[in-house]
XYZ file of C-alpha atoms in Angstrom:
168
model
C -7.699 27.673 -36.877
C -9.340 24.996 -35.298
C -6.995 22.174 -32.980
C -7.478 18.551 -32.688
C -7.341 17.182 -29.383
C -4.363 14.428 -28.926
C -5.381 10.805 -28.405
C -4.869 9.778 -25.203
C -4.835 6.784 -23.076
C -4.836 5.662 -19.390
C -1.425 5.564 -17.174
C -2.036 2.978 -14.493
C 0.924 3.472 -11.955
C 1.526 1.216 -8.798
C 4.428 1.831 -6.268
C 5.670 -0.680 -4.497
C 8.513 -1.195 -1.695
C 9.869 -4.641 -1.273
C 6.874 -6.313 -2.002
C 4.469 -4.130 -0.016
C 2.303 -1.493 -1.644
C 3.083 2.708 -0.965
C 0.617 4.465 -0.113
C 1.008 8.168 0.185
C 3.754 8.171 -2.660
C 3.771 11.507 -4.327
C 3.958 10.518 -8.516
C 4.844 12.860 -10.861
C 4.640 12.675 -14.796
C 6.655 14.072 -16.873
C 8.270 14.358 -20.426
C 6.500 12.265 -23.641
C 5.902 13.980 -26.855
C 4.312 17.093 -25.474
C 6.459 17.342 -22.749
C 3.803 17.475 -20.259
C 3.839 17.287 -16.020
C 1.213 15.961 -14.036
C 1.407 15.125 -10.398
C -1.146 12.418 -8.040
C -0.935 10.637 -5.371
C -1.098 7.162 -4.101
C -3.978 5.971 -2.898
C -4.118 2.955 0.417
C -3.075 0.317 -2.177
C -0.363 2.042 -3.606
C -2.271 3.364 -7.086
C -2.758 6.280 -9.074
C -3.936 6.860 -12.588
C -3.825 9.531 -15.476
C -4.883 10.321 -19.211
C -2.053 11.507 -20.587
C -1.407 12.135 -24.319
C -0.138 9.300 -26.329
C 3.899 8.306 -26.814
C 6.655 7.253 -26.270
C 9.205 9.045 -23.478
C 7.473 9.226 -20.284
C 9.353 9.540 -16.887
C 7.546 8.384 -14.086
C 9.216 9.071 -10.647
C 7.286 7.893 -7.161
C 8.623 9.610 -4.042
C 7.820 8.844 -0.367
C 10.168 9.660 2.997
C 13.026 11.423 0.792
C 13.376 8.165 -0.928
C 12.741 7.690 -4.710
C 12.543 5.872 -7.742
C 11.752 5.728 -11.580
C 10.411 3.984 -14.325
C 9.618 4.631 -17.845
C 6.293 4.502 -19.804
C 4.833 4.480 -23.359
C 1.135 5.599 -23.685
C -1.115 3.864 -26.276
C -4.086 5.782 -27.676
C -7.680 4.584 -26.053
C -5.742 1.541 -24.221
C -4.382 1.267 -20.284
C -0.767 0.925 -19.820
C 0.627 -0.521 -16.540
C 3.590 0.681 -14.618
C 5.087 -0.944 -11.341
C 8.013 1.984 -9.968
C 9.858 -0.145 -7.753
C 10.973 1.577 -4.132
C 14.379 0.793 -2.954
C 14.132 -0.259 0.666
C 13.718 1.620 3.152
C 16.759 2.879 5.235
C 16.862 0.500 8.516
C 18.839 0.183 11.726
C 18.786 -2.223 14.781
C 17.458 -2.597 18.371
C 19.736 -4.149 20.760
C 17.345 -5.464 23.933
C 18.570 -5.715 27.448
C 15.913 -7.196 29.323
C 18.243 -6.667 32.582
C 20.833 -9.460 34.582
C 18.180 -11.279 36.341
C 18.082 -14.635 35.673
C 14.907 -15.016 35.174
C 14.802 -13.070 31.928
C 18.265 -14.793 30.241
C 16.821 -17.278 27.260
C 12.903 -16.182 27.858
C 11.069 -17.742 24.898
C 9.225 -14.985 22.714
C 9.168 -12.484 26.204
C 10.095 -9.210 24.025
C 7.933 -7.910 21.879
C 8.948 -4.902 19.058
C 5.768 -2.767 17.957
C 4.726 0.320 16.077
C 7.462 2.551 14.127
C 6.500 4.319 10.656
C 5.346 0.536 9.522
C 3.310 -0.413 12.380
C 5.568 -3.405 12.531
C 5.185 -6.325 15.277
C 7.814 -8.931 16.025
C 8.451 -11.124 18.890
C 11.848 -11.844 20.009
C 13.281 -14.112 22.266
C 16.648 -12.989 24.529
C 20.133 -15.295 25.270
C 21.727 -16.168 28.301
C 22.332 -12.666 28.796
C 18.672 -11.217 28.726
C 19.528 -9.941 25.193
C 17.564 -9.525 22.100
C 18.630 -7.940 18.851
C 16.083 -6.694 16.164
C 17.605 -6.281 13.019
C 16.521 -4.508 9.941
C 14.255 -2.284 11.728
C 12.939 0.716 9.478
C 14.440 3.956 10.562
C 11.960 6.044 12.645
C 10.260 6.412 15.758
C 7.234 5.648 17.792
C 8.674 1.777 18.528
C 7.656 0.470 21.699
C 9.696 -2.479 23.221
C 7.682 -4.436 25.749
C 9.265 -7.292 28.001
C 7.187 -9.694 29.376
C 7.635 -12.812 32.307
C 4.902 -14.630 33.814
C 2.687 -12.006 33.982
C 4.876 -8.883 34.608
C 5.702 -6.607 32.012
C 7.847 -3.429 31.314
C 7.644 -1.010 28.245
C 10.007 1.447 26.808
C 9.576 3.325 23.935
C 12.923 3.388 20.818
C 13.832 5.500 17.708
C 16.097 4.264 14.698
C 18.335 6.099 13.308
C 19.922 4.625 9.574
C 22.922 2.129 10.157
C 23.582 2.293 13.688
C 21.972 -0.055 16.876
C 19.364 1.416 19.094
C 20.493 0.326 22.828
C-alpha cells in the first residue's frame, strides 16, 4: 500500500484591527477536506503562513486580548491564497482630565498630553474653561500616563481603562 501525498498550497493570513496590523494574534486552522488543525502566530506585521492541503472549507479564526474573529478560505494546489481576518475593535473607555481650578490651566492650548496604554498611543489635548480635558475612545488597559504641562511646569499621573466607563 503505498499513499500519495495531497497537493497542497500556501495560506497567506493577515490580521488586522481597524486598519492597523496584529501582531501577536494567535491563528488557528482548521476544518477543509481532511479536517486538519494547525496553529501560528503573527508575526510584527500582522502575518502568518501555512501549507495546508488543498480545498474548499477552511475556518480561519485570529485571536488576540480575548477578542476574536473569522474568515473563511479555499486552498488551491501549488498557488498562494490570501486571507485578511478582520478584528473587531478593540473594547475602549474614556479619560476625563482635571488639570485643577487655577486659572491658569482653564482653555490651555495642547497642555495635556495622553501616552502609553496597550497601544503605545500619544494624543495631545487641550482643556475648557474649567481645566478639563476628555479623551475619548481610549483602548481599555493600563500603563497610560497623563502629563499636564504650563510654561514650563509639569505634573504626571498615571490612568487605567476599564470598557465603557470614564477614567476620572
Amino acid at each position: 500500500l503505498q499513499f500519495t501525498p495531497c497537493p497542497t498550497g500556501d495560506l497567506a493570513v493577515h490580521v488586522d484591527q481597524v486598519g492597523l496590523d496584529v501582531p501577536g494574534a494567535a491563528v488557528d486552522v482548521t476544518g477543509g477536506p481532511n479536517n486538519i488543525s494547525v496553529s501560528g502566530t503573527t508575526d510584527a506585521g500582522g502575518n502568518v503562513s501555512f501549507t495546508i492541503p488543498e480545498g474548499s472549507g477552511y475556518t480561519v479564526t485570529a485571536t488576540k486580548s480575548s477578542q476574536s474573529a473569522t474568515a473563511s478560505a479555499s486552498i488551491t494546489a501549488s498557488s498562494t491564497t490570501n486571507v485578511t481576518v478582520n478584528m473587531p475593535p478593540p473594547p475602549t473607555g474614556t479619560i476625563l482630565v482635571t488639570a485643577n481650578s487655577d486659572t491658569a490651566l482653564a482653555s490651555c492650548a495642547n497642555c495635556v498630553t495622553l501616552t502609553g496604554g496597550p497601544d503605545a498611543i500619544s494624543v495631545t489635548g487641550s482643556t475648557d474653561a474649567s481645566g478639563q480635558v476628555t479623551f475619548t475612545n481610549v483602548p481599555v488597559g493600563s500603563g497610560y500616563t497623563v502629563t499636564v504641562t504650563k510654561n514650563t511646569v509639569s505634573s504626571t499621573a498615571t490612568a487605567t481603562v476599564t470598557d465603557s466607563t470614564t477614567t476620572p
